[in-house]
Tab-separated table of C-alpha atoms in Angstrom:
chain	number	residue	atom	x	y	z
Y	25	ASP	CA	-0.174	0.163	0.007
Y	26	VAL	CA	1.220	3.301	-0.944
Y	27	LYS	CA	2.400	5.596	2.030
Y	28	VAL	CA	3.517	9.226	1.811
Y	29	THR	CA	3.936	10.729	5.171
Y	30	GLN	CA	4.228	14.340	6.378
Y	31	SER	CA	6.397	15.104	9.796
Y	32	SER	CA	3.717	16.931	11.109
Y	33	ARG	CA	-0.098	17.532	10.665
Y	34	TYR	CA	-0.024	21.029	12.400
Y	35	LEU	CA	2.944	23.725	12.899
Y	36	VAL	CA	3.165	27.279	14.190
Y	37	LYS	CA	5.887	29.231	13.544
Y	38	ARG	CA	6.979	33.144	14.067
Y	39	THR	CA	7.969	35.742	11.670
Y	40	GLY	CA	11.642	35.166	10.297
Y	41	GLU	CA	11.944	31.563	11.571
Y	42	LYS	CA	13.447	29.000	9.308
Y	43	VAL	CA	10.643	26.131	8.579
Y	44	PHE	CA	11.370	22.628	7.653
Y	45	LEU	CA	8.401	20.242	6.475
Y	46	GLU	CA	9.644	16.968	5.861
Y	47	CYS	CA	7.847	14.360	3.635
Y	48	VAL	CA	8.879	10.469	3.416
Y	49	GLN	CA	7.436	8.042	0.874
Y	50	ASP	CA	8.158	4.223	1.248
Y	51	MET	CA	7.278	3.502	-2.700
Y	52	ASP	CA	10.746	4.221	-4.183
Y	53	HIS	CA	9.011	6.542	-6.513
Y	54	GLU	CA	11.417	8.989	-8.337
Y	55	ASN	CA	9.346	11.877	-8.798
Y	56	MET	CA	8.317	13.782	-5.686
Y	57	PHE	CA	6.340	17.728	-5.363
Y	58	TRP	CA	5.178	20.094	-2.687
Y	59	TYR	CA	2.189	21.939	-3.181
Y	60	ARG	CA	0.277	24.499	-1.056
Y	61	GLN	CA	-2.968	24.625	-0.738
Y	62	ASP	CA	-5.312	27.891	-0.244
Y	63	PRO	CA	-9.343	28.067	-0.333
Y	64	GLY	CA	-10.177	29.537	-3.608
Y	65	LEU	CA	-6.898	28.726	-5.116
Y	66	GLY	CA	-6.751	25.200	-5.257
Y	67	LEU	CA	-3.096	23.458	-5.319
Y	68	ARG	CA	-0.297	25.245	-6.410
Y	69	LEU	CA	3.152	23.857	-7.258
Y	70	ILE	CA	6.116	24.947	-5.343
Y	71	TYR	CA	8.963	22.902	-6.234
Y	72	PHE	CA	9.402	19.137	-7.767
Y	73	SER	CA	12.165	16.771	-7.797
Y	74	TYR	CA	13.038	13.946	-10.329
Y	75	ASP	CA	15.438	12.218	-8.690
Y	76	VAL	CA	17.819	12.458	-5.713
Y	77	LYS	CA	19.515	16.036	-5.664
Y	78	MET	CA	17.328	17.129	-8.870
Y	79	LYS	CA	14.872	19.589	-8.428
Y	80	GLU	CA	12.797	22.101	-10.519
Y	81	LYS	CA	11.198	25.473	-9.790
Y	82	GLY	CA	7.342	25.297	-9.757
Y	83	ASP	CA	4.886	27.887	-10.126
Y	84	ILE	CA	5.398	29.385	-6.681
Y	85	PRO	CA	8.453	29.002	-5.630
Y	86	GLU	CA	9.646	32.528	-4.055
Y	87	GLY	CA	10.369	32.067	-0.572
Y	88	TYR	CA	10.970	28.423	-0.627
Y	89	SER	CA	13.772	26.018	-1.015
Y	90	VAL	CA	13.862	22.129	-1.459
Y	91	SER	CA	16.219	19.452	-0.371
Y	92	ARG	CA	16.207	16.135	-1.536
Y	93	GLU	CA	19.513	14.056	-0.202
Y	94	LYS	CA	17.904	10.528	-0.384
Y	95	LYS	CA	15.293	9.450	-2.908
Y	96	GLU	CA	12.667	8.496	-0.063
Y	97	ARG	CA	12.730	12.074	1.479
Y	98	PHE	CA	12.005	15.397	0.125
Y	99	SER	CA	12.341	18.616	2.353
Y	100	LEU	CA	10.372	22.123	2.024
Y	101	ILE	CA	12.420	25.021	3.529
Y	102	LEU	CA	10.810	28.243	4.237
Y	103	GLU	CA	14.264	30.214	4.872
Y	104	SER	CA	12.267	33.072	6.536
Y	105	ALA	CA	8.885	32.461	7.504
Y	106	SER	CA	6.379	34.957	6.816
Y	107	THR	CA	2.349	34.935	7.525
Y	108	ASN	CA	1.322	34.752	3.620
Y	109	GLN	CA	2.985	31.665	4.034
Y	110	THR	CA	0.340	30.402	6.235
Y	111	SER	CA	-1.303	27.664	4.066
Y	112	MET	CA	-1.711	23.897	4.251
Y	113	TYR	CA	1.146	22.032	2.608
Y	114	LEU	CA	0.910	19.028	0.570
Y	115	CYS	CA	3.778	16.668	-0.446
Y	116	ALA	CA	3.079	13.911	-3.561
Y	117	THR	CA	4.451	11.286	-5.077
Y	118	TRP	CA	4.130	10.223	-8.903
Y	119	THR	CA	4.010	6.587	-10.029
Y	120	GLY	CA	4.466	5.732	-13.413
Y	121	ILE	CA	2.982	2.301	-13.091
Y	122	SER	CA	-0.484	3.486	-12.146
Y	123	TYR	CA	0.032	7.002	-13.550
Y	124	GLU	CA	-1.228	8.998	-10.365
Y	125	GLN	CA	0.217	11.065	-7.948
Y	126	TYR	CA	-0.212	10.047	-3.953
Y	127	PHE	CA	-0.753	12.340	-1.627
Y	128	GLY	CA	0.589	12.886	1.919
Y	129	PRO	CA	-1.668	14.011	4.753
Y	130	GLY	CA	-0.740	17.509	4.790
Y	131	THR	CA	0.716	20.065	7.096
Y	132	ARG	CA	-1.126	22.767	8.349
Y	133	LEU	CA	1.383	25.787	9.061
Y	134	THR	CA	0.577	28.737	10.800
Y	135	VAL	CA	2.902	31.779	10.727
Y	136	THR	CA	2.310	34.221	13.419
Z	5	ALA	CA	0.575	29.159	-19.756
Z	6	GLN	CA	-1.646	26.214	-19.228
Z	7	SER	CA	-4.391	26.643	-16.972
Z	8	VAL	CA	-7.501	24.762	-15.518
Z	9	SER	CA	-10.608	26.420	-14.576
Z	10	GLN	CA	-13.318	24.931	-12.318
Z	11	HIS	CA	-16.453	27.560	-12.483
Z	12	ASN	CA	-18.420	26.176	-9.710
Z	13	HIS	CA	-16.858	27.079	-6.462
Z	14	HIS	CA	-19.416	25.785	-4.154
Z	15	VAL	CA	-22.263	23.443	-4.925
Z	16	ILE	CA	-24.841	22.360	-2.619
Z	17	LEU	CA	-26.920	19.355	-3.512
Z	18	SER	CA	-29.295	17.153	-1.601
Z	19	GLU	CA	-29.142	13.403	-1.417
Z	20	ALA	CA	-30.160	11.417	-4.507
Z	21	ALA	CA	-29.567	14.661	-6.926
Z	22	SER	CA	-27.285	14.235	-10.079
Z	23	LEU	CA	-24.029	15.990	-9.788
Z	24	GLU	CA	-21.928	17.529	-12.725
Z	25	LEU	CA	-18.888	19.519	-12.136
Z	26	GLY	CA	-17.285	21.450	-14.808
Z	27	CYS	CA	-13.519	21.408	-15.803
Z	28	ASN	CA	-12.210	23.358	-18.860
Z	29	TYR	CA	-8.111	23.424	-19.615
Z	30	SER	CA	-6.541	25.618	-21.852
Z	31	TYR	CA	-4.008	23.636	-23.148
Z	32	GLY	CA	-4.318	22.524	-26.913
Z	33	GLY	CA	-2.016	19.904	-27.562
Z	34	THR	CA	-2.731	16.055	-26.148
Z	35	VAL	CA	-3.368	15.898	-22.219
Z	36	ASN	CA	-4.141	13.507	-19.640
Z	37	LEU	CA	-6.903	14.500	-17.356
Z	38	PHE	CA	-7.706	13.791	-13.513
Z	39	TRP	CA	-10.180	14.332	-10.784
Z	40	TYR	CA	-9.003	14.413	-7.285
Z	41	VAL	CA	-11.403	14.498	-4.177
Z	42	GLN	CA	-10.632	15.575	-0.622
Z	43	TYR	CA	-13.025	14.135	1.811
Z	44	PRO	CA	-13.165	16.202	5.357
Z	45	GLY	CA	-10.028	15.830	7.000
Z	46	GLN	CA	-8.518	13.314	4.742
Z	47	HIS	CA	-5.881	13.692	2.369
Z	48	LEU	CA	-6.404	13.650	-1.547
Z	49	GLN	CA	-7.034	10.499	-3.562
Z	50	LEU	CA	-7.588	10.011	-7.166
Z	51	LEU	CA	-10.945	9.544	-8.339
Z	52	LEU	CA	-10.494	8.905	-11.894
Z	53	LYS	CA	-8.348	9.488	-14.859
Z	54	TYR	CA	-8.257	9.829	-18.437
Z	55	PHE	CA	-5.000	8.786	-20.842
Z	56	SER	CA	-6.626	7.677	-24.127
Z	57	GLY	CA	-9.451	5.593	-25.643
Z	58	ASP	CA	-12.907	5.797	-24.358
Z	59	PRO	CA	-13.620	9.468	-23.362
Z	60	LEU	CA	-16.146	8.224	-20.914
Z	61	VAL	CA	-14.086	7.075	-17.817
Z	62	LYS	CA	-15.599	5.306	-14.853
Z	63	GLY	CA	-14.115	5.823	-11.474
Z	64	ILE	CA	-14.436	5.204	-7.916
Z	65	LYS	CA	-17.752	5.501	-5.958
Z	66	GLY	CA	-20.148	5.552	-9.096
Z	67	PHE	CA	-17.943	8.466	-10.251
Z	68	GLU	CA	-17.324	9.073	-14.174
Z	69	ALA	CA	-16.230	11.931	-16.356
Z	70	GLU	CA	-16.654	12.900	-19.902
Z	71	PHE	CA	-13.434	14.001	-22.054
Z	72	ILE	CA	-14.584	16.157	-24.716
Z	73	LYS	CA	-11.706	17.420	-26.820
Z	74	SER	CA	-13.661	19.954	-28.790
Z	75	LYS	CA	-14.475	21.575	-25.851
Z	76	PHE	CA	-11.432	21.216	-23.795
Z	77	SER	CA	-13.692	20.005	-20.836
Z	78	PHE	CA	-13.462	17.061	-18.610
Z	79	ASN	CA	-16.785	17.234	-16.375
Z	80	LEU	CA	-17.209	15.233	-13.357
Z	81	ARG	CA	-20.706	13.312	-12.956
Z	82	LYS	CA	-22.418	11.313	-10.549
Z	83	PRO	CA	-26.301	10.173	-11.242
Z	84	SER	CA	-27.156	10.259	-7.594
Z	85	VAL	CA	-25.243	12.130	-4.911
Z	86	GLN	CA	-24.870	10.435	-1.374
Z	87	TRP	CA	-24.066	12.729	2.001
Z	88	SER	CA	-20.735	11.293	2.241
Z	89	ASP	CA	-20.053	12.855	-1.236
Z	90	THR	CA	-19.492	15.799	0.642
Z	91	ALA	CA	-15.710	17.019	0.087
Z	92	GLU	CA	-13.950	19.348	-2.220
Z	93	TYR	CA	-13.192	17.804	-5.763
Z	94	PHE	CA	-10.402	19.153	-7.854
Z	95	CYS	CA	-9.557	18.718	-11.683
Z	96	ALA	CA	-6.027	18.455	-12.609
Z	97	VAL	CA	-4.089	18.134	-15.926
Z	98	LYS	CA	-0.978	16.810	-17.336
Z	99	ARG	CA	0.663	17.486	-20.839
Z	100	ALA	CA	1.554	14.283	-22.307
Z	101	GLY	CA	4.801	13.724	-23.124
Z	102	THR	CA	6.209	16.048	-20.329
Z	103	ALA	CA	7.096	14.781	-16.659
Z	104	SER	CA	4.579	14.163	-14.012
Z	105	LYS	CA	3.585	17.426	-13.361
Z	106	LEU	CA	0.150	18.625	-12.714
Z	107	THR	CA	-1.950	21.568	-12.826
Z	108	PHE	CA	-4.584	21.817	-10.662
Z	109	GLY	CA	-8.000	23.703	-10.946
Z	110	THR	CA	-9.304	25.691	-7.873
Z	111	GLY	CA	-11.293	23.441	-6.477
Z	112	THR	CA	-15.207	22.600	-6.115
Z	113	ARG	CA	-16.523	22.341	-2.783
Z	114	LEU	CA	-19.830	20.003	-2.728
Z	115	GLN	CA	-21.977	19.959	0.154
Z	116	VAL	CA	-24.841	17.173	0.184
Z	117	THR	CA	-27.972	17.597	2.646
Z	118	LEU	CA	-29.730	14.934	3.820
């Protein structure tokens, strides 16, 4: 069974803090994604990764960076959190076998 | 830029009513199409997908969608909704021949009343 886990369901951070959101998958999928989900805006792609140490910017990369040192782990980094980064963050993986993205449960981040 | 439009933002239906949620995309080339659902408090999961062949695709829980290439549409349908269908529904598009990147619509919140 496919499993995508995210390190926290809820997170509260202060403005200016460096924030790490972790995503781990156990399916050996090469492609991984970070989205943010906001009411009325749907899901917007922040960054994605095709393989270890390979990353590409998505549609809204400003204020974020990512790290993928191991295939199973894809981290989203907020270098200096701001209140407009308060959102739900979703991690996903892609399988070329069933051709779909699998999503984690999400991390609801609040920046105060 | 490729975009995906879901014109219904919030839909309220009574149980047993029929459902149709609209999805239109702007890309003119070959596309793969998806509908995802997010039940309250749960993660997104795939309802159905279209890659090729029969433009009428059937998914889980009695949902189906029809790809109409001339209209750039992939509308989701269900003949009779249940209270348990209350959820947010997202349409997504992937350009064929590219990587696994999806572009999502803004979502439609469906509320089914008893």
